[in-house]
Rosetta silent file (secondary structure, phi, psi, omega in degrees, C-alpha in Angstrom):
SEQUENCE: MSQELPRASAVLVNSIEEMDPTPLLDRLRTFFNKLLLVGPLSLLPSTRPDSDSESESDPHSCLAWLGSQAPASVAYVGFGTIFVPPPSELAALAAGLEGSGAHFLWSLKEKHRGSLPAGFLERTRGRGLVVPWTPQPIVLGHVAVGAFINHCGHNSVLESIMGGVSIICRPFFGDQRINARVLSHVLGVAVDVKDEVLTKEGVMDALDLLLHRKEGKIMREKTVSLQQVVKNAIRETGSATNNMKAVLEIIKGST
SCORE:     score description
SCORE:     0.000 S_00000001
   1 L     0.000  -42.999 -178.406   73.340  119.715   91.098 S_00000001
   2 L   -63.241  -29.729  179.553   72.563  118.376   94.574 S_00000001
   3 L   -79.602  -32.332 -175.224   68.918  119.365   94.109 S_00000001
   4 L   -85.176  -33.629 -175.084   68.581  117.894   90.599 S_00000001
   5 H   -56.797  -42.637  179.374   70.386  114.566   91.009 S_00000001
   6 H   -64.468  -17.496  179.369   67.696  112.962   93.219 S_00000001
   7 H   -86.687  -13.135 -177.411   65.132  113.781   90.499 S_00000001
   8 L   -69.171  149.282  175.463   67.087  111.953   87.781 S_00000001
   9 L   -61.478  -35.007  178.336   65.897  108.578   86.533 S_00000001
  10 L  -157.440  149.478  173.694   69.384  107.281   87.244 S_00000001
  11 E  -113.320  123.685 -178.632   72.770  108.531   88.390 S_00000001
  12 E   -99.102  137.702 -176.368   75.743  106.925   86.633 S_00000001
  13 E  -125.555  135.842  178.691   79.069  106.599   88.431 S_00000001
  14 L   -81.716   72.949  177.947   82.499  105.921   86.960 S_00000001
  15 L  -159.463 -175.428  176.809   83.322  103.060   89.314 S_00000001
  16 L  -130.949  151.887 -175.143   82.467   99.406   89.875 S_00000001
  17 H   -55.535  -43.235 -171.187   80.367   97.723   92.556 S_00000001
  18 H   -71.511  -13.438 -178.465   83.154   95.453   93.806 S_00000001
  19 H   -99.350   -9.690 -178.187   85.545   98.321   94.613 S_00000001
  20 L  -110.838  137.539 -178.183   83.210  100.444   96.726 S_00000001
  21 L   -58.580  134.365 -178.864   82.094   99.469  100.262 S_00000001
  22 H   -56.271  -43.467  178.996   78.548   98.083  100.290 S_00000001
  23 H   -58.873  -35.780  178.367   77.394  100.301  103.213 S_00000001
  24 H   -65.603  -47.000 -179.799   78.471  103.381  101.237 S_00000001
  25 H   -64.638  -40.374  177.863   76.581  102.306   98.124 S_00000001
  26 H   -60.948  -39.251  178.928   73.522  101.386  100.166 S_00000001
  27 H   -66.289  -45.265 -179.967   73.574  104.833  101.735 S_00000001
  28 H   -62.742  -35.748 -177.860   73.918  106.600   98.391 S_00000001
  29 H   -67.867  -17.482  176.082   71.056  104.587   96.944 S_00000001
  30 L   -73.632  -15.801 -177.703   68.692  106.065   99.537 S_00000001
  31 L   -95.261  -20.577 -171.429   69.182  109.475   97.882 S_00000001
  32 L  -120.647  154.696  174.826   68.675  108.505   94.230 S_00000001
  33 L   -61.804  -40.798  177.767   66.025  106.775   92.139 S_00000001
  34 L  -156.605  132.521  177.893   68.723  104.498   90.791 S_00000001
  35 E  -115.834  117.194 -174.683   72.510  104.452   91.265 S_00000001
  36 E  -122.935  119.726  179.017   74.387  102.583   88.545 S_00000001
  37 E   -91.279  114.316 -170.736   78.146  102.001   88.579 S_00000001
  38 L  -122.864   18.244 -177.832   79.246  101.714   84.945 S_00000001
  39 L   -83.284 -177.225   -4.336   83.015  102.277   85.051 S_00000001
  40 L   -84.891  132.556 -176.627   85.788  102.332   84.320 S_00000001
  41 H   -70.002  -15.372  178.434   85.172  104.845   81.540 S_00000001
  42 H   -66.396  -11.042  178.230   88.861  104.862   80.607 S_00000001
  43 H   -87.675   -2.860  177.650   88.151  101.622   78.734 S_00000001
  44 L   -59.082  144.857 -175.866   85.921  103.368   76.212 S_00000001
  45 H   -55.086  -32.295 -176.260   87.270  102.940   72.655 S_00000001
  46 H   -65.772  -15.928 -179.651   87.903  106.681   72.253 S_00000001
  47 H   -95.613   -2.102 -177.633   90.627  106.466   74.927 S_00000001
  48 L  -112.622  127.745 -177.436   92.532  103.647   73.216 S_00000001
  49 L   -76.886  150.680  169.631   94.769  104.352   70.206 S_00000001
  50 L  -109.593  176.294 -173.325   94.726  102.328   67.013 S_00000001
  51 L   -63.171  -27.504 -177.039   97.629  101.836   64.623 S_00000001
  52 L   -83.400  -20.989 -174.398   96.549  104.719   62.384 S_00000001
  53 L  -113.684    8.658 -175.289   96.163  107.299   65.136 S_00000001
  54 H   -59.983  -38.197  179.903   99.051  106.468   67.473 S_00000001
  55 H   -64.403  -30.205  178.213  101.077  109.501   66.350 S_00000001
  56 H   -80.524  -38.790 -177.951   98.120  111.721   67.229 S_00000001
  57 H   -79.696  -17.438  179.578   97.281  110.047   70.547 S_00000001
  58 L  -135.440   67.173 -172.232  100.950  109.926   71.608 S_00000001
  59 L   -65.864  -18.040 -177.567  102.554  113.018   70.045 S_00000001
  60 L  -104.722   13.338  173.850  105.623  112.894   72.315 S_00000001
  61 L    57.566   38.398  178.742  106.443  109.222   71.591 S_00000001
  62 H   -63.128  -41.465 -175.974  106.040  108.139   75.215 S_00000001
  63 H   -68.102  -36.852  176.849  105.094  104.594   74.243 S_00000001
  64 H   -64.442  -40.584  178.629  108.116  104.172   71.998 S_00000001
  65 H   -65.165  -44.204  178.944  110.348  105.356   74.852 S_00000001
  66 H   -61.773  -32.289 -179.713  108.658  102.996   77.303 S_00000001
  67 L   -63.733  -17.458  179.493  109.213  100.178   74.843 S_00000001
  68 L   -95.249    2.986 -177.024  112.965  100.524   75.372 S_00000001
  69 L  -103.378  157.860  179.459  112.705  100.153   79.159 S_00000001
  70 L   -72.769  154.412  179.025  112.790   97.043   81.350 S_00000001
  71 L   -58.114  138.240  175.677  109.536   95.669   82.801 S_00000001
  72 L    53.146   35.142 -177.161  108.262   97.406   85.976 S_00000001
  73 L  -111.685  -11.354 -171.652  111.300   99.728   86.021 S_00000001
  74 E  -104.565  135.782  171.037  109.776  103.138   85.196 S_00000001
  75 E   -94.676  122.210  177.302  108.185  105.631   87.562 S_00000001
  76 E  -100.004  128.992 -179.089  105.406  107.542   85.837 S_00000001
  77 E  -114.345  120.520  178.604  104.621  110.985   87.279 S_00000001
  78 L  -155.265  124.027 -179.814  101.300  112.600   86.404 S_00000001
  79 L  -114.256   18.517  178.043   99.089  114.964   88.402 S_00000001
  80 L    76.424 -165.021 -173.979   96.482  115.703   85.759 S_00000001
  81 L  -103.762   -7.652 -174.843   95.619  119.092   84.329 S_00000001
  82 L  -104.626  -45.588 -174.011   94.221  120.896   87.389 S_00000001
  83 L  -108.666  135.045  175.837   96.538  120.281   90.346 S_00000001
  84 L  -133.650  135.305  176.835  100.298  120.651   90.413 S_00000001
  85 L   -56.813  152.068  178.022  102.475  120.393   93.530 S_00000001
  86 L   -60.838  160.158 -176.131  103.896  123.735   94.709 S_00000001
  87 H   -51.081  -40.753 -178.902  107.312  124.757   93.304 S_00000001
  88 H   -62.410  -36.939 -179.961  109.204  123.541   96.388 S_00000001
  89 H   -76.851  -32.374  174.544  107.676  120.070   96.027 S_00000001
  90 H   -61.906  -41.510  178.419  108.317  119.955   92.283 S_00000001
  91 H   -64.855  -41.775  179.437  111.969  120.629   93.035 S_00000001
  92 H   -66.870  -39.240  178.190  111.999  117.946   95.754 S_00000001
  93 H   -62.485  -44.725  178.100  110.265  115.462   93.455 S_00000001
  94 H   -61.528  -43.285  179.423  112.844  116.081   90.741 S_00000001
  95 H   -63.554  -37.954  178.323  115.676  115.668   93.251 S_00000001
  96 H   -67.065  -42.479  177.033  114.133  112.419   94.459 S_00000001
  97 H   -60.765  -44.424 -179.488  113.766  111.060   90.935 S_00000001
  98 H   -66.009  -45.617 -177.567  117.366  111.978   90.183 S_00000001
  99 H   -68.493  -26.545 -178.295  118.714  110.604   93.436 S_00000001
 100 H   -72.210  -25.524 -175.367  116.800  107.334   93.140 S_00000001
 101 L    78.917   -0.138 -178.374  118.463  106.389   89.883 S_00000001
 102 L   -73.273  150.118  170.362  115.083  105.214   88.610 S_00000001
 103 E   -78.514  144.741 -173.939  113.991  105.694   85.031 S_00000001
 104 E  -147.806  151.189  172.015  110.980  107.985   84.841 S_00000001
 105 E  -121.383  123.817 -173.028  108.349  109.475   82.565 S_00000001
 106 E  -125.333  119.096  174.366  106.995  112.813   83.801 S_00000001
 107 E   -87.841  104.584 -174.639  103.962  114.614   82.399 S_00000001
 108 L  -145.051  121.819 -178.330  104.766  118.250   83.213 S_00000001
 109 L   -68.211  152.664 -176.141  103.733  121.330   81.291 S_00000001
 110 H   -54.742  -38.454 -174.242  106.405  123.768   80.118 S_00000001
 111 H   -65.760  -15.512 -179.463  105.161  126.561   82.394 S_00000001
 112 H  -100.599   -3.286 -173.414  106.040  124.534   85.508 S_00000001
 113 H   -75.711  -11.875  175.790  109.546  123.499   84.494 S_00000001
 114 H   -66.500  -15.999  179.172  111.096  126.613   85.975 S_00000001
 115 H   -84.199   -9.779 -179.150  110.669  124.934   89.378 S_00000001
 116 L   -74.388  147.746  178.864  112.988  122.062   88.454 S_00000001
 117 L   -58.515  145.822  179.373  116.556  122.127   89.822 S_00000001
 118 L   -56.561  130.003  177.538  119.121  123.703   87.522 S_00000001
 119 L    80.571    1.116 -177.037  120.564  121.113   85.153 S_00000001
 120 H   -58.837  -49.021 -176.683  118.033  118.422   86.141 S_00000001
 121 H   -62.576  -38.873 -179.902  116.846  117.716   82.595 S_00000001
 122 H   -69.583  -42.345 -177.165  120.404  117.492   81.274 S_00000001
 123 H   -68.813  -28.623 -177.126  121.649  115.248   84.096 S_00000001
 124 L  -101.445    3.290  179.711  118.750  112.804   83.756 S_00000001
 125 E   -60.608  133.535 -177.562  118.613  112.736   79.967 S_00000001
 126 L   108.693  -41.595  176.792  118.651  109.118   78.813 S_00000001
 127 L  -111.986   -3.122  178.333  116.850  107.666   81.823 S_00000001
 128 E  -132.305  145.219  176.922  114.146  110.314   82.131 S_00000001
 129 E  -131.511  118.433  179.057  111.588  111.741   79.713 S_00000001
 130 E  -110.893  120.594 -176.193  109.697  114.932   80.603 S_00000001
 131 E  -132.319  158.387 -178.991  106.798  115.763   78.269 S_00000001
 132 L   -77.693  -14.595 -178.063  103.840  118.172   78.431 S_00000001
 133 L  -162.024  146.494  175.840  101.212  115.438   77.971 S_00000001
 134 L  -134.647  154.359  170.589  100.852  111.655   77.928 S_00000001
 135 L   -79.997   82.245 -165.572   98.067  109.220   76.966 S_00000001
 136 H   -54.074  -48.250 -178.957   97.811  108.234   80.633 S_00000001
 137 H   -57.931  -36.945 -179.368   95.558  105.140   80.482 S_00000001
 138 H   -75.084  -38.373  176.945   97.785  103.563   77.849 S_00000001
 139 H   -59.015  -46.530 -178.217  100.973  104.566   79.655 S_00000001
 140 H   -66.892  -21.992  177.458   99.743  102.955   82.868 S_00000001
 141 L   -86.405   -1.318 -178.022   98.961   99.783   80.952 S_00000001
 142 L   -79.555  139.508 -176.013  102.521   99.515   79.639 S_00000001
 143 L   -62.239  -23.562 -176.862  104.612   96.673   81.041 S_00000001
 144 L   -75.609  -20.761 -174.585  107.552   99.021   81.719 S_00000001
 145 E   -82.473  124.739 -178.136  105.687  101.146   84.287 S_00000001
 146 E  -117.250   -8.961  179.416  106.201   99.996   87.877 S_00000001
 147 E  -155.197  150.779 -177.088  105.090  103.001   89.941 S_00000001
 148 E  -132.100  115.494  176.699  102.733  105.955   89.559 S_00000001
 149 E   -94.686  117.142 -165.763  103.245  109.229   91.447 S_00000001
 150 E  -156.277  167.398 -178.942   99.828  110.863   91.537 S_00000001
 151 L   -86.124   -5.524  178.962   97.210  112.855   93.494 S_00000001
 152 L    68.753   32.335  167.972   94.823  109.857   93.795 S_00000001
 153 L   -65.380  154.481 -171.174   91.859  111.419   92.040 S_00000001
 154 H   -58.798  -44.529 -179.564   89.210  108.797   91.329 S_00000001
 155 H   -61.631  -43.940  179.809   89.770  108.607   87.568 S_00000001
 156 H   -64.621  -37.696  178.092   93.529  108.237   87.981 S_00000001
 157 H   -61.183  -46.107  179.152   93.037  105.538   90.615 S_00000001
 158 H   -61.954  -43.216  179.819   90.852  103.512   88.246 S_00000001
 159 H   -63.261  -38.145  179.724   93.343  103.948   85.409 S_00000001
 160 H   -66.938  -43.332  178.693   96.190  102.855   87.679 S_00000001
 161 H   -64.484  -41.182  178.200   94.335   99.753   88.842 S_00000001
 162 H   -63.088  -27.147  176.940   93.433   98.886   85.254 S_00000001
 163 H   -88.067   -8.563 -178.368   97.137   99.090   84.451 S_00000001
 164 L    71.764   30.814 -175.570   98.117   97.012   87.495 S_00000001
 165 L  -114.288  130.088  178.140  100.359   99.829   88.778 S_00000001
 166 L   -79.851  154.251 -171.858  100.713  100.820   92.440 S_00000001
 167 E  -110.774  143.345  164.034  100.594  104.501   93.414 S_00000001
 168 E   -99.563  114.758 -165.865  102.787  106.833   95.436 S_00000001
 169 E   -93.716  125.363  168.532  100.118  109.153   96.832 S_00000001
 170 L  -130.354   81.864 -177.366  100.360  112.923   97.144 S_00000001
 171 L   -75.334  159.708  178.329   96.680  113.990   97.511 S_00000001
 172 L  -114.479  -57.037 -176.862   95.480  117.594   97.474 S_00000001
 173 L  -159.576  179.575  174.712   91.800  117.829   98.379 S_00000001
 174 L    60.534 -135.505 -176.769   88.315  116.326   98.070 S_00000001
 175 H   -69.959  -13.642 -172.770   88.122  112.600   97.417 S_00000001
 176 H   -62.187  -41.655 -179.023   91.886  112.377   96.912 S_00000001
 177 H   -67.518  -41.469  178.126   92.780  112.076  100.602 S_00000001
 178 H   -64.844  -44.423  178.492   90.125  109.431  101.236 S_00000001
 179 H   -57.921  -45.745 -178.919   91.210  107.516   98.131 S_00000001
 180 H   -61.544  -41.805 -179.711   94.843  107.617   99.218 S_00000001
 181 H   -63.585  -45.026  179.877   93.952  106.382  102.694 S_00000001
 182 H   -64.024  -45.021 -177.877   91.883  103.473  101.351 S_00000001
 183 H   -62.335  -42.495 -174.343   94.540  102.498   98.801 S_00000001
 184 H   -85.064  -43.316 -171.572   97.412  102.535  101.298 S_00000001
 185 H   -97.908  -23.176 -178.677   95.833  101.463  104.607 S_00000001
 186 H  -102.197  -53.009 -176.331   92.869   99.299  103.539 S_00000001
 187 L   -87.431  -23.037  178.261   93.761   97.749  100.186 S_00000001
 188 L    68.776   36.201 -178.198   97.546   97.833  100.626 S_00000001
 189 L  -121.165   15.746 -176.685   98.285   98.836   97.040 S_00000001
 190 E  -150.262  164.933  178.815   99.806  102.297   97.535 S_00000001
 191 E  -120.484  127.931  174.583  102.407  104.281   99.457 S_00000001
 192 E   -83.473  145.836  169.225  101.625  107.526  101.272 S_00000001
 193 L   -89.742  142.973 -174.273  104.172  110.350  101.347 S_00000001
 194 H   -60.219  130.053  176.969  104.802  111.610  104.876 S_00000001
 195 H    58.255   21.650  179.430  102.566  114.524  105.905 S_00000001
 196 H    55.634   37.393  178.425  101.260  114.686  102.305 S_00000001
 197 L  -132.751  129.585  177.709  104.398  116.581  101.244 S_00000001
 198 L   -77.481  125.140  174.036  106.869  115.448   98.591 S_00000001
 199 L  -125.600  160.321  179.245  110.470  115.432   99.814 S_00000001
 200 H   -57.754  -49.454 -177.277  113.624  114.159   98.149 S_00000001
 201 H   -65.428  -40.811 -179.499  114.120  111.447  100.767 S_00000001
 202 H   -64.129  -41.026  178.521  110.457  110.460  100.777 S_00000001
 203 H   -65.849  -44.035 -179.894  110.349  110.075   96.990 S_00000001
 204 H   -61.685  -43.469 -178.440  113.559  108.056   96.956 S_00000001
 205 H   -67.227  -42.217 -179.566  112.327  105.710   99.691 S_00000001
 206 H   -64.219  -42.225  179.256  108.895  105.216   98.064 S_00000001
 207 H   -66.164  -40.777  178.175  110.446  104.467   94.680 S_00000001
 208 H   -61.854  -40.877  179.822  112.927  102.036   96.224 S_00000001
 209 H   -62.706  -50.967 -174.749  110.054  100.269   98.001 S_00000001
 210 H   -71.709  -37.057 -171.823  107.835   99.920   94.927 S_00000001
 211 H   -93.570  -21.298 -170.844  110.517   99.174   92.350 S_00000001
 212 H  -129.828  -22.389 -172.481  113.076   97.125   94.282 S_00000001
 213 L   -99.112  162.923 -178.465  111.831   95.769   97.615 S_00000001
 214 H   -60.229  -38.300  179.403  109.713   92.759   98.518 S_00000001
 215 H   -59.204  -38.314  179.011  106.960   95.009   99.911 S_00000001
 216 H   -67.053  -38.930  178.037  106.655   96.662   96.519 S_00000001
 217 H   -62.721  -40.401  179.025  106.349   93.323   94.755 S_00000001
 218 H   -65.371  -40.397  177.798  103.520   92.355   97.128 S_00000001
 219 H   -61.626  -44.073  179.744  101.772   95.683   96.447 S_00000001
 220 H   -62.901  -38.587  178.645  101.999   95.145   92.694 S_00000001
 221 H   -64.493  -39.857  177.749  100.553   91.654   93.084 S_00000001
 222 H   -66.482  -38.299  178.982   97.620   93.062   95.071 S_00000001
 223 H   -64.944  -39.941  177.533   97.075   95.734   92.430 S_00000001
 224 H   -64.124  -34.903  176.526   97.007   93.078   89.702 S_00000001
 225 H   -64.139  -41.127  176.177   94.384   91.208   91.752 S_00000001
 226 H   -64.945  -37.539  177.336   92.262   94.375   91.810 S_00000001
 227 H   -56.785  -40.350 -179.971   92.823   94.711   88.071 S_00000001
 228 H   -68.486  -34.058  176.598   91.222   91.296   87.630 S_00000001
 229 H   -61.043  -43.627  178.753   88.239   92.380   89.738 S_00000001
 230 H   -64.786  -43.916  179.981   87.673   95.294   87.360 S_00000001
 231 H   -60.188  -38.840  178.922   88.044   93.049   84.308 S_00000001
 232 H   -64.991  -33.867 -177.943   85.441   90.676   85.732 S_00000001
 233 H   -67.325  -25.132 -177.506   83.027   93.595   86.219 S_00000001
 234 L  -102.961    8.327  174.115   83.092   94.430   82.514 S_00000001
 235 L   -72.225  175.260 -172.689   82.639   90.883   81.258 S_00000001
 236 L   -56.068  -35.672 -179.641   79.362   89.878   79.613 S_00000001
 237 L  -110.367   15.533 -178.073   77.694   89.056   82.940 S_00000001
 238 L   -74.607  167.321 -175.747   79.720   91.464   85.096 S_00000001
 239 H   -63.740  -43.032 -179.178   78.263   94.147   87.349 S_00000001
 240 H   -66.506  -39.142  178.078   79.285   97.088   85.161 S_00000001
 241 H   -63.853  -45.523  179.368   77.888   95.400   82.055 S_00000001
 242 H   -62.934  -38.582  178.470   74.595   94.641   83.793 S_00000001
 243 H   -67.035  -35.871  177.553   74.367   98.231   85.039 S_00000001
 244 H   -68.287  -36.099  175.377   74.940   99.546   81.521 S_00000001
 245 H   -62.369  -37.158  178.212   72.148   97.283   80.266 S_00000001
 246 H   -65.503  -36.863  176.307   69.923   98.834   82.947 S_00000001
 247 H   -60.460  -46.678 -179.284   70.832  102.282   81.613 S_00000001
 248 H   -61.782  -37.652  178.896   69.766  101.258   78.116 S_00000001
 249 H   -65.726  -38.505  177.787   66.456   99.939   79.457 S_00000001
 250 H   -62.866  -43.965  179.832   65.818  103.266   81.188 S_00000001
 251 H   -64.566  -43.608  179.469   66.541  105.144   77.938 S_00000001
 252 H   -62.294  -37.964 -178.358   64.307  102.778   75.928 S_00000001
 253 H   -71.626  -19.074 -178.079   61.523  103.230   78.452 S_00000001
 254 H   -94.313   -5.108 -177.943   61.640  106.991   78.193 S_00000001
 255 L   -93.380    0.000    0.000   61.321  107.133   74.380 S_00000001
C-alpha cells in the first residue's frame, strides 16, 4: 500500500481540512499527487435510517430506549468490533458505571459478558441497556447521550464530534493514542483515563465530570463548536464538498 499510494491520482481521507493541523497536511501532500479530505463518511445516506428501515438499522431498540432518557444524561460505551478492553478492565468499567449512578447504553457482544461482575445486569436493569450492537452514528447524535467511552479511533472521533458528544478516552494502539492526546490536551473536548487503564474510580470521576460538573459542560460546548466546523465543511461551498467535486473531476478526466 505504501508503494502504491503515491502513484494514485488522488488519495481520499475520511476527515476534514479544518480539523487537521496544516503542517501535517502540507507534509502529507508532498508524498501524494493529490490529497483530498472528503469526510466525514458517517454522513453518507447508507448510515442513516429512514422510517421504513429503523427496525432493521436498530434491531435492539436503542433509539426507543434513549428516547425515554433525559437530555445529556446517558453514557454510551462502544469500542467497535476489533478492540475490547481486557476482562479486568471490563469488570472495572461495569463497576464504575454501576457506582456512578449514570444511565448507560453499552454495545458489548455476548461473548464478552462473562467478564462483567456477577449480578451487574440485574442490578442496573432500568437505567442501563447492554446490547450486542448499536447504530453508533445515530446513537451519538441523540440528545440523550452526554458522554462516550471509546478507544478514540478516527472514525469514532468523527462520529462523536458530529453528535456533539465528548469522549472518555481509553486508547489501545496506532492513531488512537495521538487522537486521545489531541482531543484532551489540545482541543479540550475529552477526558483521558489515568495510565490508559479503566478503573472503577476513574470511570466514576470521568462520568461525574462530563455529566454533572461545570468542566463537562464546557467540554460539551467546545465539542458542539467542533460539530459546527464539520457542518460548515460539508456545506455547498465547504472544504469537503469542494474536495469531493475535485474527485469527480479526476474521475471525469480519466474516462
